[in-house]
PDB file of N, CA and C in Angstrom:
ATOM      1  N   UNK K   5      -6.461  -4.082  13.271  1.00 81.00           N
ATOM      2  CA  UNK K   5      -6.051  -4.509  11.964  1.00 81.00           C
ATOM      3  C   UNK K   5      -6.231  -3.349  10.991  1.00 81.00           C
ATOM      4  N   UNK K   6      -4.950  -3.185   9.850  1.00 86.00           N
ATOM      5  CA  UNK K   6      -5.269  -2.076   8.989  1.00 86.00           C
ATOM      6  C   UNK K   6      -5.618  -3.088   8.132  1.00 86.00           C
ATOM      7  N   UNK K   7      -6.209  -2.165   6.774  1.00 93.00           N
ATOM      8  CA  UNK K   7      -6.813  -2.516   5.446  1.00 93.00           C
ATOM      9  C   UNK K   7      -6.238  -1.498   4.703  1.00 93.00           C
ATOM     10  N   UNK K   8      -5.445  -2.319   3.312  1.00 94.00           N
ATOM     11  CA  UNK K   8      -5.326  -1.570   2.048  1.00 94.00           C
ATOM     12  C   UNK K   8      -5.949  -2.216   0.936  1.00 94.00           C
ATOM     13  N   UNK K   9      -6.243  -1.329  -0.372  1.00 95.00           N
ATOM     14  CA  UNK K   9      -6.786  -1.720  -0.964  1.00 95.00           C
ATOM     15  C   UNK K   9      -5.713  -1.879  -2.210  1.00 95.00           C
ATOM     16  N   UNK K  10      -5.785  -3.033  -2.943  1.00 95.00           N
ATOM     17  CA  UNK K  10      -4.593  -2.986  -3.880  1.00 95.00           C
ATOM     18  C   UNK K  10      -5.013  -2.438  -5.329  1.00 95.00           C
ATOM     19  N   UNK K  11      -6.001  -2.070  -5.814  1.00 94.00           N
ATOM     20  CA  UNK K  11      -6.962  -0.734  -6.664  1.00 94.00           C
ATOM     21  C   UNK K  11      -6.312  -0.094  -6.656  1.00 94.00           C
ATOM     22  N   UNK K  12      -6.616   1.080  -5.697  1.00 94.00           N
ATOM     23  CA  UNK K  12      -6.560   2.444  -4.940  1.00 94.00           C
ATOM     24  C   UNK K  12      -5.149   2.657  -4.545  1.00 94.00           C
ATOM     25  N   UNK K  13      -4.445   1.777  -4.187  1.00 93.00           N
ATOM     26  CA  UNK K  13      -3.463   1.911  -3.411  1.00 93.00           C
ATOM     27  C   UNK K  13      -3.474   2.610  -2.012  1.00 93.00           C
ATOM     28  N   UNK K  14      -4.662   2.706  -1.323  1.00 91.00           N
ATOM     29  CA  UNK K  14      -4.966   3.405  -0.419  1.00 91.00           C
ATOM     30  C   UNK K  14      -4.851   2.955   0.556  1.00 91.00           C
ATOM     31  N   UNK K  15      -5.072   3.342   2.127  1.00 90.00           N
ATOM     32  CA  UNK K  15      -5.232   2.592   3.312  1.00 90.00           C
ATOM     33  C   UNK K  15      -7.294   2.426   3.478  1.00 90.00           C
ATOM     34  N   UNK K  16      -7.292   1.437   4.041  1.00 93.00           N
ATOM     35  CA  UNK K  16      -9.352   1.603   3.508  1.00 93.00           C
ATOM     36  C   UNK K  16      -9.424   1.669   5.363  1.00 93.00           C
ATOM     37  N   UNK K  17     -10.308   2.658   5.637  1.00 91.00           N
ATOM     38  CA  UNK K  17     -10.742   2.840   6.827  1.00 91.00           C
ATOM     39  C   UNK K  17     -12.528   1.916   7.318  1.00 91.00           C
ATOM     40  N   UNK K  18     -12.158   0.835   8.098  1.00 91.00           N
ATOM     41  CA  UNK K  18     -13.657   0.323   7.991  1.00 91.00           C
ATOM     42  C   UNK K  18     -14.782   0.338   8.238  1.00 91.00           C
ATOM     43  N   UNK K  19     -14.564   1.809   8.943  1.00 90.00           N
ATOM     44  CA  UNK K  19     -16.083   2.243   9.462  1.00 90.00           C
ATOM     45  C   UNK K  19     -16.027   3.658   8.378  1.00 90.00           C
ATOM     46  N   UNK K  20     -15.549   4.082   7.635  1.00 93.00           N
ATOM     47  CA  UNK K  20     -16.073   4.994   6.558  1.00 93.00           C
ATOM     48  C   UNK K  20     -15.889   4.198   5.362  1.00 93.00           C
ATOM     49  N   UNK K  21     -14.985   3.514   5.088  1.00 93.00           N
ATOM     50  CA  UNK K  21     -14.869   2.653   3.669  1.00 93.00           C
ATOM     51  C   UNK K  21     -15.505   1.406   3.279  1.00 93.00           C
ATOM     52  N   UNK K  22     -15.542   0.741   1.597  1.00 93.00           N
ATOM     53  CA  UNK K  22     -16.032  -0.456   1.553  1.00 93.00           C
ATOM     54  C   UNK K  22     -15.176  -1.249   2.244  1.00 93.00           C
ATOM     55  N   UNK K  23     -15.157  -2.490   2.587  1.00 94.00           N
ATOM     56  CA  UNK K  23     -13.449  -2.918   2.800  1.00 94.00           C
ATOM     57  C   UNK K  23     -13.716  -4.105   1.875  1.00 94.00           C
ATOM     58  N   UNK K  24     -14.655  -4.079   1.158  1.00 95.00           N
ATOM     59  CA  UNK K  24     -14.675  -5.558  -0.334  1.00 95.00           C
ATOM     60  C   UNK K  24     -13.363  -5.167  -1.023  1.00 95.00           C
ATOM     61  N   UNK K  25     -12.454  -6.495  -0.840  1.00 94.00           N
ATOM     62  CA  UNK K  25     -12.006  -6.547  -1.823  1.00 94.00           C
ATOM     63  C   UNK K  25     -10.505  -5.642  -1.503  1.00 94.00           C
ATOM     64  N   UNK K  26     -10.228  -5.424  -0.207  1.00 95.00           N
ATOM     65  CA  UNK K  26      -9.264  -5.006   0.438  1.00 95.00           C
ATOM     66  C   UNK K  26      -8.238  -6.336   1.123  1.00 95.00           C
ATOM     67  N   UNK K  27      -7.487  -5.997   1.523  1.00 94.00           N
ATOM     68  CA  UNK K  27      -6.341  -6.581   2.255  1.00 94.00           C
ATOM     69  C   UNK K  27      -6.018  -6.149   3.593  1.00 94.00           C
ATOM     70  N   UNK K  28      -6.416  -7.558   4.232  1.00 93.00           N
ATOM     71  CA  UNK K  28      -5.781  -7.070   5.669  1.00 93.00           C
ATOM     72  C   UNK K  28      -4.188  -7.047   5.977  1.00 93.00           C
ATOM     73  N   UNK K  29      -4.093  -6.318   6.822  1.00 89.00           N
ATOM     74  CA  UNK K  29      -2.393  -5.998   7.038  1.00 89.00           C
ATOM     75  C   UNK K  29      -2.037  -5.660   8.973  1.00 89.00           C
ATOM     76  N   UNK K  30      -1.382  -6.113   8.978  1.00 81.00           N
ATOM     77  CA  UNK K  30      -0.540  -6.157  10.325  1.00 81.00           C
ATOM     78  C   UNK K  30      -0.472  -4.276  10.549  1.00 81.00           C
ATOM     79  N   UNK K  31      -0.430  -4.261  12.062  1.00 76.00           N
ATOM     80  CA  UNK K  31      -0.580  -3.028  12.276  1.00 76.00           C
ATOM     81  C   UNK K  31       1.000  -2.336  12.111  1.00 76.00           C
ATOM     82  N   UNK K  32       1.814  -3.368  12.160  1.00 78.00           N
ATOM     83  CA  UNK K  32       3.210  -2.980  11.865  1.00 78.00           C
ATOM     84  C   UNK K  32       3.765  -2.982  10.496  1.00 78.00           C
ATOM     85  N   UNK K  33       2.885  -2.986   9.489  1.00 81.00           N
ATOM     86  CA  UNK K  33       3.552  -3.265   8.298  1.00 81.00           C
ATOM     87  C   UNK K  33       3.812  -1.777   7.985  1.00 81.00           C
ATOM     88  N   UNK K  34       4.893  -1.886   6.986  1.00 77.00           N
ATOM     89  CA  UNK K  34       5.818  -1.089   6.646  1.00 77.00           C
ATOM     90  C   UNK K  34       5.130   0.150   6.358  1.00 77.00           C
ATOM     91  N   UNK K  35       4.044  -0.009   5.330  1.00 80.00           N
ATOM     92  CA  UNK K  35       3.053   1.086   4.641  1.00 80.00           C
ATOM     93  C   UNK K  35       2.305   1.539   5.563  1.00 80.00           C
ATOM     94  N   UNK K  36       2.417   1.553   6.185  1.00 70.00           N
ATOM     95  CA  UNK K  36       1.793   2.521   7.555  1.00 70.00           C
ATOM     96  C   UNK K  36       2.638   3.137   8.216  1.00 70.00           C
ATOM     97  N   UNK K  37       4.091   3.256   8.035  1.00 76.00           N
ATOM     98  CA  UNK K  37       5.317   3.636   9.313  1.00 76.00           C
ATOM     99  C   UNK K  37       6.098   4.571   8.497  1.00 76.00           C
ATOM    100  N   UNK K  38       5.770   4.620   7.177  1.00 77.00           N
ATOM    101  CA  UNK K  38       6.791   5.507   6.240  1.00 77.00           C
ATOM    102  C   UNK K  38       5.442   6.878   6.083  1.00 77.00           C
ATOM    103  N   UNK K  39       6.746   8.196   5.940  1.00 84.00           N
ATOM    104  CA  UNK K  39       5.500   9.554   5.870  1.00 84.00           C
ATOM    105  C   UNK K  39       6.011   9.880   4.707  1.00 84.00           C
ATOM    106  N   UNK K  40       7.245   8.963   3.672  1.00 85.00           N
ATOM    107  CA  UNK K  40       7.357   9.780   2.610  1.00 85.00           C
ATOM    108  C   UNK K  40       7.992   8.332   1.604  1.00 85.00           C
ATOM    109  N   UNK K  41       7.517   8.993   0.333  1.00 86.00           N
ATOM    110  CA  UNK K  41       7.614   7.721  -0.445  1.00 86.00           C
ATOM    111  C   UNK K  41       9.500   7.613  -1.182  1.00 86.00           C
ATOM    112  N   UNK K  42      10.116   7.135  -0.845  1.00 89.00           N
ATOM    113  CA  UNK K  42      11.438   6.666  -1.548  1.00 89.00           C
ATOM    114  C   UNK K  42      12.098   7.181  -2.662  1.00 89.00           C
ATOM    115  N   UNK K  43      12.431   8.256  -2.835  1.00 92.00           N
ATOM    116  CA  UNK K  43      13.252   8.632  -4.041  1.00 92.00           C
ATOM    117  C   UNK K  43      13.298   7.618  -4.974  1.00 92.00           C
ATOM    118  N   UNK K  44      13.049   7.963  -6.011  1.00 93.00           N
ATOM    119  CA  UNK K  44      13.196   6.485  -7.286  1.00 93.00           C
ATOM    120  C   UNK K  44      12.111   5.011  -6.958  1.00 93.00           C
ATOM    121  N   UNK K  45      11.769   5.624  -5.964  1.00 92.00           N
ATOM    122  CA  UNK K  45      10.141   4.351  -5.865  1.00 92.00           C
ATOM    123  C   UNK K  45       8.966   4.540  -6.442  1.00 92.00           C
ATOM    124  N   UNK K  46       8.106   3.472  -6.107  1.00 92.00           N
ATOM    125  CA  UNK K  46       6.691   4.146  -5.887  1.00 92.00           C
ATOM    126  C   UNK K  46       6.244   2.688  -5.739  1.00 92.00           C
ATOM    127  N   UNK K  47       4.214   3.009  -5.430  1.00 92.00           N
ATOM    128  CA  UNK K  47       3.604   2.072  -4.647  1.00 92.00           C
ATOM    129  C   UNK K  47       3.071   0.831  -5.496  1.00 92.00           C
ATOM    130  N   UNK K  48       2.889  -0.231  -5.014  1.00 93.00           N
ATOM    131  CA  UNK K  48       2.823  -1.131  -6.147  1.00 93.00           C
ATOM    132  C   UNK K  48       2.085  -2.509  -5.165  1.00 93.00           C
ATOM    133  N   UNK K  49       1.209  -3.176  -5.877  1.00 94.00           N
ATOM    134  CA  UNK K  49       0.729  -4.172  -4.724  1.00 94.00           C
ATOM    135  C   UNK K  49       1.246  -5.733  -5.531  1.00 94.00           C
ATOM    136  N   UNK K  50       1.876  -6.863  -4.871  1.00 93.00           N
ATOM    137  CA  UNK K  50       2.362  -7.611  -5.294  1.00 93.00           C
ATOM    138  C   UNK K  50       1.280  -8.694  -5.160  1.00 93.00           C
ATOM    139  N   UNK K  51       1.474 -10.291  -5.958  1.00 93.00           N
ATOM    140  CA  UNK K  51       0.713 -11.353  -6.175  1.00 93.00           C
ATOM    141  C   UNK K  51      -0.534 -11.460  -5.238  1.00 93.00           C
ATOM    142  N   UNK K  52      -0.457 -11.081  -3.673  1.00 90.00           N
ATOM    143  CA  UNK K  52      -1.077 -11.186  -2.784  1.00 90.00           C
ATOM    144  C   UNK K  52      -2.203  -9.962  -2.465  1.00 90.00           C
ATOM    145  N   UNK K  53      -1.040  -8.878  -3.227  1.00 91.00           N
ATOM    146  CA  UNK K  53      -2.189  -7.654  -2.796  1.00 91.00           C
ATOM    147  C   UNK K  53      -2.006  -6.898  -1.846  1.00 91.00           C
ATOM    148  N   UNK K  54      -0.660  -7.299  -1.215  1.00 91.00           N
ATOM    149  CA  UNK K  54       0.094  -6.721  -0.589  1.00 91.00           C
ATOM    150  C   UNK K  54       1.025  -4.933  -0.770  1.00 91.00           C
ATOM    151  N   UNK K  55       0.864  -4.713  -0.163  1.00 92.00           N
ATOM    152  CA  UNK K  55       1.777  -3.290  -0.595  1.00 92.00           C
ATOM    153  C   UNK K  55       3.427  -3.322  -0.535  1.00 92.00           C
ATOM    154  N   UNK K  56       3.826  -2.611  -1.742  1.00 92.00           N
ATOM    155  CA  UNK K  56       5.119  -3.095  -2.283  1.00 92.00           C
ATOM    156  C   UNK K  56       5.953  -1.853  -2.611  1.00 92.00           C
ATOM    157  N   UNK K  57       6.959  -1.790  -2.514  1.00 92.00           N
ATOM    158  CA  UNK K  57       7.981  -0.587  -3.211  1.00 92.00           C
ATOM    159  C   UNK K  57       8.778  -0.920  -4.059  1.00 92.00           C
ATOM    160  N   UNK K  58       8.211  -0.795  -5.634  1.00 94.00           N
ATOM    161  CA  UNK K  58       9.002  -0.794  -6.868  1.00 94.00           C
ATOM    162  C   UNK K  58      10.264   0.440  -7.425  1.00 94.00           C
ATOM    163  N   UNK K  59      10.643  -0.175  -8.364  1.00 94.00           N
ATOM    164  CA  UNK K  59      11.498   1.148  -8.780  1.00 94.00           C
ATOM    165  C   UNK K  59      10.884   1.662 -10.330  1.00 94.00           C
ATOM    166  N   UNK K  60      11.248   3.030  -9.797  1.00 93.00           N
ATOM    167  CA  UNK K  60      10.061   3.759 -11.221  1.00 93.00           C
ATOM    168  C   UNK K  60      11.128   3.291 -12.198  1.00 93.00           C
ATOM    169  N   UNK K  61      10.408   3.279 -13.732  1.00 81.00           N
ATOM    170  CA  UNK K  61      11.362   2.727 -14.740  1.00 81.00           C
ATOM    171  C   UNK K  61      10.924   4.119 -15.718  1.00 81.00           C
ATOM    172  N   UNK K  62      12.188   4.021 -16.458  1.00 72.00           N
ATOM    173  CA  UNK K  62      12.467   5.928 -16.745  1.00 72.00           C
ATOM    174  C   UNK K  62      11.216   5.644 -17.845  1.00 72.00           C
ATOM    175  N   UNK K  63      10.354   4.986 -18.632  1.00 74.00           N
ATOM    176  CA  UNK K  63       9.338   5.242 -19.370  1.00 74.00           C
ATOM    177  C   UNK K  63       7.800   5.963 -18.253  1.00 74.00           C
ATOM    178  N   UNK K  64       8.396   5.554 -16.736  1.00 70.00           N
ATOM    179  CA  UNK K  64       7.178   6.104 -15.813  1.00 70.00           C
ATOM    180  C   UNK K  64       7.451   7.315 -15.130  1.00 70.00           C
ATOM    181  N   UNK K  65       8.502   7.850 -15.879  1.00 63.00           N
ATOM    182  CA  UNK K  65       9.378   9.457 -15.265  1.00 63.00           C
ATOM    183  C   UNK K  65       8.750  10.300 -16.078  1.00 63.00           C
TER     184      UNK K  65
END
């Protein structure tokens, strides 16, 4: 099982990290399989805490 943290936006490793307050995630989820972030995206965690790909809005350019 991975862990992200929806804070940090990070992946939380559980034998070096806290994992309070993290999110478990499927070993297939998306945010683990991409090595580069989306032209006109970025990272964003939704209602759940889940990891998400928004679109930057030109006041965040």
């Amino acid at each position: 099982m991975r862990y992200f943290d929806p804070t940090t936006m990070t992946e939380v490793l559980p034998v070096i990290h806290n994992t309070a307050g993290t999110i478990e995630l499927p070993d297939d989820n998306w945010f683990f399989t991409l090595s580069y972030m989306p032209q006109g995206k970025r990272l964003a965690a939704n209602e759940n805490g889940e990891p998400i790909l928004v679109d930057i809005t030109d006041s965040e350019q």
